[in-house]
Amino acid sequence: MLKPSMIDGYASFFKEITSYCPYPYQEKVFSLLDRGKSVVLRAPTGTGKTLSVIMPYLYLRKNNEKMADRIIYALPMRALAFDLYNSTIQIAEKAGFCVVEDPEKRSGEDRDSEICITIQTGELQNDHFFEGDIIFTTIDQLLSGYLTLPVSLPDRLGNINIGAIIGSLIVFDEVHLMEFQRSFLTATEMMNRFEGLVQFFVMTATLTEPTQKWLAKQIKAEPITCSINELKSVPGYEKRSRVYSFENSPISSDAVIKNHRQKTLVICNRVDKAQQIYSELKEKLINADTKIALLHSRFFKRDRSEIEKNLQLWFGKRSEDVNAILVSTQVVEAGIDISCNTMHTELAPANSLIQRAGRCARYSGTGNVFIHEIEDPSNPLPYPKNEVDATRKEIKNFREKELDPDFEKDLVERVHAPLEDSRLIDSLQNRRGEVNEAMDHGHSSSIQKLIREVDSVNIILTPNPHSENLEISWPEMLSVPRSTLYKLKKKGTDDWIFKIPIFSDDEEFKGVKWEKVESVRDISWLVALNPKFARYSQEVGLIFGEEGTRCIILNKKSPYKSYKYSCESFQEHTHRVIAEARSLIPLSDKGIMKLSKKMRLDRNHSIEKMILLACALHDTGKLSVRWQGAMNRWQGISNPNAEQFIKGLPLAHTTYDPVKDWIRMQELKIQKGPHAAEGAYAVFTMIFKGSQTMLGDGDDTQNMALGIMAAIARHHGPRTSNLQPFELIPQAKNILNDAMKTLEIDLGDMEISETPNKDVIDSFRQYLKISEIDNGIFLYWLSVRIIRLADQRATSKIGA
């Protein structure tokens, strides 16, 4: 049981924190969340961090019953995710929780007081598969995982994270910063699809009221708004004001210096512009008593942390009396608690401008906000041109104009409401079809179409990517817009600029091959950049067009683990996978309970049994004559003295060292062939009988069976669909019967299908389409996650 002292300590600390943000709506929000309801909240800037303190408290409530399997906190910016991740850890530790930051390091002994808090962004990746209790991530990471196209993982791992959504509480913060026709509509479609299986808490400062109500209706949530009167009732609020002026000229270092008074914040829309302004200020103020800092998204974690420490000293609520200028990008729009006297910002959509202005005179006094025209009004990236044009039309006559909260709210409504209303015509049904197509085909262009127009890729800076061992540690990556890379030009005929990784689709990871590419269009999610064309600076970050050196910072964790396999029989592996699955299933308890309710099933553990059935049958394809022939041939070469080989048992793994044996195996032309889709086809009749036995003869029985079949077919990749002719070994039925005994599931006479004809092969692909699986899709996503994680863990225990 959760210790009473911990509950009391956390409740007391929670009360202390929330007293800093005394909005009446908070009690209603907390009450709704505690009862399992979804909420769409419109509240002023600065409340999101306060609300985050409730996350551990909600996860382990007073009655010690988890409200969700996990909490996934999705934010639009990596810096914001990192900030809230750190603050939540501090809050949980102060309340008495034992915080674990790596899912693999859970003790398993004191789960009541232990809480696993993780972060997964493009740069910081310590939870590749969303296994933590509270996970901080970006909206890009979450939505790309939903599309089974994760932006920070190879495609073959793409269908693991989607199952983590079921049974979770998902927090979408700062949703007004999402691209409306892309990520916002995709997120809404996702929330609508998972209605009844997931609880959502959506927070926004500047989403328009009509859109808030539309969203709440689509996801069956309660809309709550912080009124202007509530805002004005906050102590000290009336003591602050902001004066806005529109400047027809772009931001320049001279304009910043001219208007500087004690604390100035400069916000640029693009990193290269911020770097330019920073360099000019450093040069022009070299002899002045002015501290200057630069902050943007292209810093490594350790360097960004050092910069942010200084920001709190110079711009924080208890900052020193110093003369300072901060040049930044959108990373300061949300989540970073700083304040300036003077702000210079490039023109952006109205909702972003109001967010930025929230960092001016944040605590008290009068601040001046100078909004500058962008250098190329015809190309306002990263923002949509129509939003920028509409904002310019509204503010072009601002000359030292003081705006109160009512006017700021009205400005956002005037600019964004007409645009949002017109785009709501794009129905969720149309978006669902586009999402299903992305899941089925896996085109990387779907990220740009369905999540964000500014298509970014992850970069590692190294002259020799072949020497970087991704099996031991995963490099910290820097994310940049793809468009930035087009500017890089070759300096010599022998120089390469980009190399992309080629990952094997086999279950046995054999390392990464790097191939040189000439076109930026050939880059999917990760690229090695030759440091002859870019350099990294602790002060300025990643700089393009200047020569540098290798700069690799390794994280402690890699999604790949290359094992030296020991010989393992099919039965041994199956039993190990089942055992691992039994330990994983309790981590999806709420998801299983909600799925049972959605499918109108009694809580008789039928969903758990179906998942275990999938685990027991997942490697059936390895019992083919071809697979076993190749395995036995190799085992006879690699280690003929292995006990399982001597006994003539069917094998799941052979003695194998991926570093040296893969090339040797190719030279000997030992080809095992595919097994996943073949195994799924072979046991589909058994799966359907299992569905009838455990789920009854309802309308969804076949869909649930298709979901399990898809989980088996795709337990090595999200888009496996090709079925090849195969023949099972004679003892296959007896071996599978043994697996059924382990589960205590009686399916009667074993019925196995094999040697599919051409018509069956052609139609098999159709059965695996996301739209065809229908209501069985949730069982597929949950099952394939557990199968793949259980398979990884079971395999790791026989690897050296």
mmCIF file of N, CA and C in Angstrom, residues 549-651:
data_model
loop_
_atom_site.group_PDB
_atom_site.id
_atom_site.type_symbol
_atom_site.label_atom_id
_atom_site.label_comp_id
_atom_site.label_asym_id
_atom_site.label_seq_id
_atom_site.Cartn_x
_atom_site.Cartn_y
_atom_site.Cartn_z
ATOM 1 N N THR A 549 34.405 19.422 -36.409
ATOM 2 C CA THR A 549 34.941 18.091 -36.125
ATOM 3 C C THR A 549 33.818 17.196 -35.599
ATOM 4 N N ARG A 550 34.125 15.925 -35.425
ATOM 5 C CA ARG A 550 33.148 14.987 -34.881
ATOM 6 C C ARG A 550 32.617 15.500 -33.546
ATOM 7 N N CYS A 551 31.300 15.435 -33.380
ATOM 8 C CA CYS A 551 30.691 15.836 -32.107
ATOM 9 C C CYS A 551 29.556 14.870 -31.803
ATOM 10 N N ILE A 552 29.860 13.839 -31.069
ATOM 11 C CA ILE A 552 28.887 12.800 -30.717
ATOM 12 C C ILE A 552 28.780 12.716 -29.199
ATOM 13 N N ILE A 553 27.570 12.835 -28.692
ATOM 14 C CA ILE A 553 27.316 12.634 -27.264
ATOM 15 C C ILE A 553 26.417 11.413 -27.144
ATOM 16 N N LEU A 554 26.903 10.393 -26.478
ATOM 17 C CA LEU A 554 26.180 9.132 -26.409
ATOM 18 C C LEU A 554 25.240 9.088 -25.217
ATOM 19 N N ASN A 555 24.010 8.673 -25.461
ATOM 20 C CA ASN A 555 23.086 8.384 -24.370
ATOM 21 C C ASN A 555 23.426 7.020 -23.804
ATOM 22 N N LYS A 556 22.828 6.704 -22.682
ATOM 23 C CA LYS A 556 23.117 5.428 -22.037
ATOM 24 C C LYS A 556 22.349 4.274 -22.663
ATOM 25 N N LYS A 557 21.343 4.575 -23.467
ATOM 26 C CA LYS A 557 20.433 3.529 -23.888
ATOM 27 C C LYS A 557 20.267 3.530 -25.397
ATOM 28 N N SER A 558 20.264 2.348 -25.981
ATOM 29 C CA SER A 558 20.038 2.186 -27.409
ATOM 30 C C SER A 558 18.810 1.319 -27.621
ATOM 31 N N PRO A 559 18.004 1.597 -28.657
ATOM 32 C CA PRO A 559 16.861 0.730 -28.930
ATOM 33 C C PRO A 559 17.291 -0.613 -29.499
ATOM 34 N N TYR A 560 18.555 -0.691 -29.907
ATOM 35 C CA TYR A 560 19.080 -1.933 -30.461
ATOM 36 C C TYR A 560 19.996 -2.604 -29.455
ATOM 37 N N LYS A 561 19.871 -3.894 -29.380
ATOM 38 C CA LYS A 561 20.778 -4.675 -28.557
ATOM 39 C C LYS A 561 21.181 -5.891 -29.367
ATOM 40 N N SER A 562 22.457 -6.016 -29.616
ATOM 41 C CA SER A 562 22.953 -7.139 -30.393
ATOM 42 C C SER A 562 23.467 -8.203 -29.436
ATOM 43 N N TYR A 563 22.882 -9.382 -29.506
ATOM 44 C CA TYR A 563 23.227 -10.440 -28.568
ATOM 45 C C TYR A 563 24.024 -11.546 -29.253
ATOM 46 N N LYS A 564 24.907 -12.147 -28.491
ATOM 47 C CA LYS A 564 25.530 -13.389 -28.922
ATOM 48 C C LYS A 564 24.596 -14.509 -28.469
ATOM 49 N N TYR A 565 23.841 -15.038 -29.404
ATOM 50 C CA TYR A 565 22.806 -15.997 -29.045
ATOM 51 C C TYR A 565 23.387 -17.344 -28.646
ATOM 52 N N SER A 566 22.689 -17.963 -27.739
ATOM 53 C CA SER A 566 22.938 -19.356 -27.418
ATOM 54 C C SER A 566 21.864 -20.198 -28.090
ATOM 55 N N CYS A 567 22.174 -21.445 -28.303
ATOM 56 C CA CYS A 567 21.196 -22.337 -28.914
ATOM 57 C C CYS A 567 19.973 -22.462 -27.995
ATOM 58 N N GLU A 568 18.787 -22.296 -28.569
ATOM 59 C CA GLU A 568 17.550 -22.312 -27.795
ATOM 60 C C GLU A 568 16.484 -23.065 -28.576
ATOM 61 N N SER A 569 15.832 -24.010 -27.917
ATOM 62 C CA SER A 569 14.775 -24.760 -28.602
ATOM 63 C C SER A 569 13.531 -23.900 -28.773
ATOM 64 N N PHE A 570 12.659 -24.305 -29.672
ATOM 65 C CA PHE A 570 11.412 -23.585 -29.906
ATOM 66 C C PHE A 570 10.569 -23.554 -28.628
ATOM 67 N N GLN A 571 10.494 -24.705 -27.946
ATOM 68 C CA GLN A 571 9.689 -24.754 -26.719
ATOM 69 C C GLN A 571 10.242 -23.825 -25.649
ATOM 70 N N GLU A 572 11.565 -23.816 -25.488
ATOM 71 C CA GLU A 572 12.176 -22.951 -24.476
ATOM 72 C C GLU A 572 11.858 -21.483 -24.752
ATOM 73 N N HIS A 573 12.013 -21.077 -26.001
ATOM 74 C CA HIS A 573 11.764 -19.680 -26.342
ATOM 75 C C HIS A 573 10.292 -19.319 -26.133
ATOM 76 N N THR A 574 9.404 -20.209 -26.549
ATOM 77 C CA THR A 574 7.974 -19.941 -26.387
ATOM 78 C C THR A 574 7.617 -19.767 -24.917
ATOM 79 N N HIS A 575 8.124 -20.636 -24.069
ATOM 80 C CA HIS A 575 7.813 -20.556 -22.638
ATOM 81 C C HIS A 575 8.398 -19.274 -22.027
ATOM 82 N N ARG A 576 9.584 -18.881 -22.489
ATOM 83 C CA ARG A 576 10.191 -17.644 -21.974
ATOM 84 C C ARG A 576 9.362 -16.427 -22.383
ATOM 85 N N VAL A 577 8.911 -16.401 -23.631
ATOM 86 C CA VAL A 577 8.107 -15.271 -24.103
ATOM 87 C C VAL A 577 6.799 -15.188 -23.325
ATOM 88 N N ILE A 578 6.163 -16.325 -23.086
ATOM 89 C CA ILE A 578 4.907 -16.340 -22.317
ATOM 90 C C ILE A 578 5.147 -15.812 -20.906
ATOM 91 N N ALA A 579 6.245 -16.243 -20.301
ATOM 92 C CA ALA A 579 6.558 -15.792 -18.935
ATOM 93 C C ALA A 579 6.778 -14.273 -18.909
ATOM 94 N N GLU A 580 7.499 -13.753 -19.890
ATOM 95 C CA GLU A 580 7.726 -12.303 -19.946
ATOM 96 C C GLU A 580 6.415 -11.558 -20.191
ATOM 97 N N ALA A 581 5.568 -12.127 -21.043
ATOM 98 C CA ALA A 581 4.280 -11.485 -21.325
ATOM 99 C C ALA A 581 3.420 -11.415 -20.070
ATOM 100 N N ARG A 582 3.453 -12.469 -19.257
ATOM 101 C CA ARG A 582 2.675 -12.445 -18.003
ATOM 102 C C ARG A 582 3.138 -11.320 -17.087
ATOM 103 N N SER A 583 4.419 -10.987 -17.122
ATOM 104 C CA SER A 583 4.913 -9.890 -16.278
ATOM 105 C C SER A 583 4.592 -8.524 -16.888
ATOM 106 N N LEU A 584 4.396 -8.471 -18.202
ATOM 107 C CA LEU A 584 4.085 -7.209 -18.871
ATOM 108 C C LEU A 584 2.597 -6.869 -18.826
ATOM 109 N N ILE A 585 1.758 -7.871 -18.819
ATOM 110 C CA ILE A 585 0.310 -7.638 -18.885
ATOM 111 C C ILE A 585 -0.199 -6.752 -17.748
ATOM 112 N N PRO A 586 0.259 -6.919 -16.497
ATOM 113 C CA PRO A 586 -0.227 -6.026 -15.425
ATOM 114 C C PRO A 586 0.080 -4.549 -15.678
ATOM 115 N N LEU A 587 1.110 -4.252 -16.493
ATOM 116 C CA LEU A 587 1.438 -2.865 -16.803
ATOM 117 C C LEU A 587 0.440 -2.255 -17.789
ATOM 118 N N SER A 588 -0.441 -3.096 -18.341
ATOM 119 C CA SER A 588 -1.508 -2.626 -19.232
ATOM 120 C C SER A 588 -2.874 -2.963 -18.654
ATOM 121 N N ASP A 589 -2.940 -3.019 -17.344
ATOM 122 C CA ASP A 589 -4.171 -3.458 -16.673
ATOM 123 C C ASP A 589 -5.362 -2.576 -17.016
ATOM 124 N N LYS A 590 -5.172 -1.247 -16.952
ATOM 125 C CA LYS A 590 -6.288 -0.343 -17.243
ATOM 126 C C LYS A 590 -6.699 -0.429 -18.706
ATOM 127 N N GLY A 591 -5.711 -0.566 -19.586
ATOM 128 C CA GLY A 591 -6.023 -0.693 -20.994
ATOM 129 C C GLY A 591 -6.823 -1.938 -21.292
ATOM 130 N N ILE A 592 -6.451 -3.045 -20.678
ATOM 131 C CA ILE A 592 -7.170 -4.304 -20.883
ATOM 132 C C ILE A 592 -8.589 -4.196 -20.332
ATOM 133 N N MET A 593 -8.719 -3.572 -19.156
ATOM 134 C CA MET A 593 -10.041 -3.404 -18.553
ATOM 135 C C MET A 593 -10.936 -2.542 -19.458
ATOM 136 N N LYS A 594 -10.395 -1.445 -19.985
ATOM 137 C CA LYS A 594 -11.195 -0.565 -20.837
ATOM 138 C C LYS A 594 -11.521 -1.223 -22.172
ATOM 139 N N LEU A 595 -10.576 -2.002 -22.704
ATOM 140 C CA LEU A 595 -10.851 -2.694 -23.959
ATOM 141 C C LEU A 595 -11.925 -3.753 -23.770
ATOM 142 N N SER A 596 -11.896 -4.440 -22.643
ATOM 143 C CA SER A 596 -12.942 -5.434 -22.347
ATOM 144 C C SER A 596 -14.308 -4.764 -22.290
ATOM 145 N N LYS A 597 -14.352 -3.591 -21.665
ATOM 146 C CA LYS A 597 -15.614 -2.861 -21.564
ATOM 147 C C LYS A 597 -16.083 -2.388 -22.936
ATOM 148 N N LYS A 598 -15.147 -1.890 -23.756
ATOM 149 C CA LYS A 598 -15.505 -1.389 -25.087
ATOM 150 C C LYS A 598 -16.032 -2.517 -25.964
ATOM 151 N N MET A 599 -15.454 -3.716 -25.798
ATOM 152 C CA MET A 599 -15.881 -4.855 -26.610
ATOM 153 C C MET A 599 -17.046 -5.608 -25.956
ATOM 154 N N ARG A 600 -17.581 -5.025 -24.888
ATOM 155 C CA ARG A 600 -18.735 -5.604 -24.179
ATOM 156 C C ARG A 600 -18.443 -7.026 -23.684
ATOM 157 N N LEU A 601 -17.273 -7.175 -23.115
ATOM 158 C CA LEU A 601 -16.869 -8.473 -22.581
ATOM 159 C C LEU A 601 -16.893 -8.422 -21.061
ATOM 160 N N ASP A 602 -17.274 -9.520 -20.441
ATOM 161 C CA ASP A 602 -17.155 -9.611 -18.993
ATOM 162 C C ASP A 602 -15.684 -9.641 -18.629
ATOM 163 N N ARG A 603 -15.376 -9.112 -17.454
ATOM 164 C CA ARG A 603 -13.967 -9.111 -17.018
ATOM 165 C C ARG A 603 -13.597 -10.529 -16.562
ATOM 166 N N ASN A 604 -13.405 -11.413 -17.568
ATOM 167 C CA ASN A 604 -13.048 -12.803 -17.260
ATOM 168 C C ASN A 604 -11.658 -13.135 -17.793
ATOM 169 N N HIS A 605 -10.861 -12.081 -17.964
ATOM 170 C CA HIS A 605 -9.483 -12.231 -18.426
ATOM 171 C C HIS A 605 -9.386 -12.781 -19.840
ATOM 172 N N SER A 606 -10.452 -12.624 -20.634
ATOM 173 C CA SER A 606 -10.419 -13.150 -21.999
ATOM 174 C C SER A 606 -9.420 -12.385 -22.869
ATOM 175 N N ILE A 607 -9.306 -11.063 -22.653
ATOM 176 C CA ILE A 607 -8.335 -10.292 -23.434
ATOM 177 C C ILE A 607 -6.918 -10.763 -23.114
ATOM 178 N N GLU A 608 -6.627 -10.964 -21.826
ATOM 179 C CA GLU A 608 -5.308 -11.454 -21.438
ATOM 180 C C GLU A 608 -5.019 -12.801 -22.086
ATOM 181 N N LYS A 609 -6.023 -13.670 -22.107
ATOM 182 C CA LYS A 609 -5.827 -15.007 -22.693
ATOM 183 C C LYS A 609 -5.557 -14.925 -24.183
ATOM 184 N N MET A 610 -6.237 -13.996 -24.871
ATOM 185 C CA MET A 610 -5.993 -13.832 -26.300
ATOM 186 C C MET A 610 -4.571 -13.341 -26.553
ATOM 187 N N ILE A 611 -4.090 -12.438 -25.707
ATOM 188 C CA ILE A 611 -2.722 -11.932 -25.858
ATOM 189 C C ILE A 611 -1.712 -13.051 -25.620
ATOM 190 N N LEU A 612 -1.956 -13.854 -24.592
ATOM 191 C CA LEU A 612 -1.048 -14.975 -24.315
ATOM 192 C C LEU A 612 -1.111 -16.024 -25.423
ATOM 193 N N LEU A 613 -2.286 -16.206 -26.016
ATOM 194 C CA LEU A 613 -2.414 -17.115 -27.158
ATOM 195 C C LEU A 613 -1.528 -16.627 -28.303
ATOM 196 N N ALA A 614 -1.545 -15.326 -28.554
ATOM 197 C CA ALA A 614 -0.688 -14.758 -29.592
ATOM 198 C C ALA A 614 0.784 -14.981 -29.279
ATOM 199 N N CYS A 615 1.165 -14.821 -28.014
ATOM 200 C CA CYS A 615 2.562 -15.042 -27.617
ATOM 201 C C CYS A 615 2.972 -16.497 -27.821
ATOM 202 N N ALA A 616 2.061 -17.415 -27.505
ATOM 203 C CA ALA A 616 2.370 -18.839 -27.641
ATOM 204 C C ALA A 616 2.554 -19.243 -29.099
ATOM 205 N N LEU A 617 1.850 -18.572 -29.998
ATOM 206 C CA LEU A 617 1.855 -18.970 -31.410
ATOM 207 C C LEU A 617 2.704 -18.050 -32.287
ATOM 208 N N HIS A 618 3.332 -17.030 -31.701
ATOM 209 C CA HIS A 618 3.934 -15.973 -32.518
ATOM 210 C C HIS A 618 5.040 -16.477 -33.434
ATOM 211 N N ASP A 619 5.769 -17.518 -33.055
ATOM 212 C CA ASP A 619 6.893 -18.002 -33.869
ATOM 213 C C ASP A 619 6.559 -19.284 -34.632
ATOM 214 N N THR A 620 5.281 -19.550 -34.851
ATOM 215 C CA THR A 620 4.888 -20.784 -35.548
ATOM 216 C C THR A 620 5.598 -20.922 -36.888
ATOM 217 N N GLY A 621 5.807 -19.808 -37.555
ATOM 218 C CA GLY A 621 6.479 -19.848 -38.858
ATOM 219 C C GLY A 621 7.885 -20.409 -38.801
ATOM 220 N N LYS A 622 8.514 -20.387 -37.624
ATOM 221 C CA LYS A 622 9.852 -20.976 -37.492
ATOM 222 C C LYS A 622 9.819 -22.505 -37.535
ATOM 223 N N LEU A 623 8.628 -23.086 -37.458
ATOM 224 C CA LEU A 623 8.501 -24.542 -37.542
ATOM 225 C C LEU A 623 8.392 -25.016 -38.986
ATOM 226 N N SER A 624 8.721 -24.141 -39.929
ATOM 227 C CA SER A 624 8.701 -24.546 -41.332
ATOM 228 C C SER A 624 9.916 -25.407 -41.641
ATOM 229 N N VAL A 625 9.780 -26.226 -42.668
ATOM 230 C CA VAL A 625 10.863 -27.118 -43.079
ATOM 231 C C VAL A 625 12.097 -26.303 -43.476
ATOM 232 N N ARG A 626 11.885 -25.216 -44.214
ATOM 233 C CA ARG A 626 13.009 -24.401 -44.663
ATOM 234 C C ARG A 626 13.735 -23.755 -43.489
ATOM 235 N N TRP A 627 12.972 -23.165 -42.560
ATOM 236 C CA TRP A 627 13.586 -22.488 -41.416
ATOM 237 C C TRP A 627 14.403 -23.469 -40.570
ATOM 238 N N GLN A 628 13.776 -24.580 -40.215
ATOM 239 C CA GLN A 628 14.473 -25.545 -39.376
ATOM 240 C C GLN A 628 15.681 -26.148 -40.084
ATOM 241 N N GLY A 629 15.582 -26.336 -41.415
ATOM 242 C CA GLY A 629 16.732 -26.859 -42.153
ATOM 243 C C GLY A 629 17.914 -25.909 -42.090
ATOM 244 N N ALA A 630 17.643 -24.601 -42.264
ATOM 245 C CA ALA A 630 18.716 -23.610 -42.210
ATOM 246 C C ALA A 630 19.288 -23.506 -40.800
ATOM 247 N N MET A 631 18.417 -23.544 -39.795
ATOM 248 C CA MET A 631 18.873 -23.431 -38.403
ATOM 249 C C MET A 631 19.761 -24.617 -38.030
ATOM 250 N N ASN A 632 19.341 -25.799 -38.404
ATOM 251 C CA ASN A 632 20.123 -26.992 -38.055
ATOM 252 C C ASN A 632 21.457 -27.033 -38.800
ATOM 253 N N ARG A 633 21.436 -26.588 -40.048
ATOM 254 C CA ARG A 633 22.689 -26.552 -40.792
ATOM 255 C C ARG A 633 23.684 -25.616 -40.121
ATOM 256 N N TRP A 634 23.210 -24.417 -39.713
ATOM 257 C CA TRP A 634 24.105 -23.463 -39.074
ATOM 258 C C TRP A 634 24.553 -23.958 -37.704
ATOM 259 N N GLN A 635 23.635 -24.531 -36.926
ATOM 260 C CA GLN A 635 24.009 -24.993 -35.593
ATOM 261 C C GLN A 635 25.068 -26.084 -35.677
ATOM 262 N N GLY A 636 24.968 -26.908 -36.712
ATOM 263 C CA GLY A 636 25.974 -27.943 -36.899
ATOM 264 C C GLY A 636 27.353 -27.385 -37.174
ATOM 265 N N ILE A 637 27.405 -26.156 -37.666
ATOM 266 C CA ILE A 637 28.681 -25.483 -37.924
ATOM 267 C C ILE A 637 29.131 -24.686 -36.708
ATOM 268 N N SER A 638 28.203 -23.937 -36.101
ATOM 269 C CA SER A 638 28.574 -23.008 -35.033
ATOM 270 C C SER A 638 28.841 -23.711 -33.703
ATOM 271 N N ASN A 639 28.044 -24.714 -33.360
ATOM 272 C CA ASN A 639 28.233 -25.440 -32.096
ATOM 273 C C ASN A 639 27.456 -26.754 -32.129
ATOM 274 N N PRO A 640 28.019 -27.793 -32.715
ATOM 275 C CA PRO A 640 27.299 -29.071 -32.830
ATOM 276 C C PRO A 640 27.110 -29.790 -31.501
ATOM 277 N N ASN A 641 27.736 -29.272 -30.423
ATOM 278 C CA ASN A 641 27.614 -29.925 -29.121
ATOM 279 C C ASN A 641 26.473 -29.369 -28.272
ATOM 280 N N ALA A 642 25.720 -28.423 -28.804
ATOM 281 C CA ALA A 642 24.607 -27.861 -28.046
ATOM 282 C C ALA A 642 23.582 -28.952 -27.739
ATOM 283 N N GLU A 643 23.109 -28.974 -26.493
ATOM 284 C CA GLU A 643 22.214 -30.045 -26.039
ATOM 285 C C GLU A 643 20.947 -30.116 -26.885
ATOM 286 N N GLN A 644 20.354 -28.981 -27.176
ATOM 287 C CA GLN A 644 19.102 -28.968 -27.943
ATOM 288 C C GLN A 644 19.314 -29.530 -29.348
ATOM 289 N N PHE A 645 20.470 -29.233 -29.942
ATOM 290 C CA PHE A 645 20.785 -29.715 -31.289
ATOM 291 C C PHE A 645 21.000 -31.225 -31.287
ATOM 292 N N ILE A 646 21.713 -31.695 -30.278
ATOM 293 C CA ILE A 646 21.982 -33.132 -30.173
ATOM 294 C C ILE A 646 20.678 -33.906 -30.023
ATOM 295 N N LYS A 647 19.749 -33.353 -29.262
ATOM 296 C CA LYS A 647 18.461 -34.029 -29.034
ATOM 297 C C LYS A 647 17.536 -33.933 -30.249
ATOM 298 N N GLY A 648 17.890 -33.112 -31.216
ATOM 299 C CA GLY A 648 17.060 -32.997 -32.404
ATOM 300 C C GLY A 648 15.815 -32.162 -32.192
ATOM 301 N N LEU A 649 15.848 -31.251 -31.211
ATOM 302 C CA LEU A 649 14.681 -30.413 -30.937
ATOM 303 C C LEU A 649 14.553 -29.310 -31.994
ATOM 304 N N PRO A 650 13.336 -28.927 -32.362
ATOM 305 C CA PRO A 650 13.159 -27.770 -33.236
ATOM 306 C C PRO A 650 13.737 -26.524 -32.548
ATOM 307 N N LEU A 651 14.433 -25.679 -33.302
ATOM 308 C CA LEU A 651 15.160 -24.552 -32.724
ATOM 309 C C LEU A 651 14.462 -23.223 -32.993
#
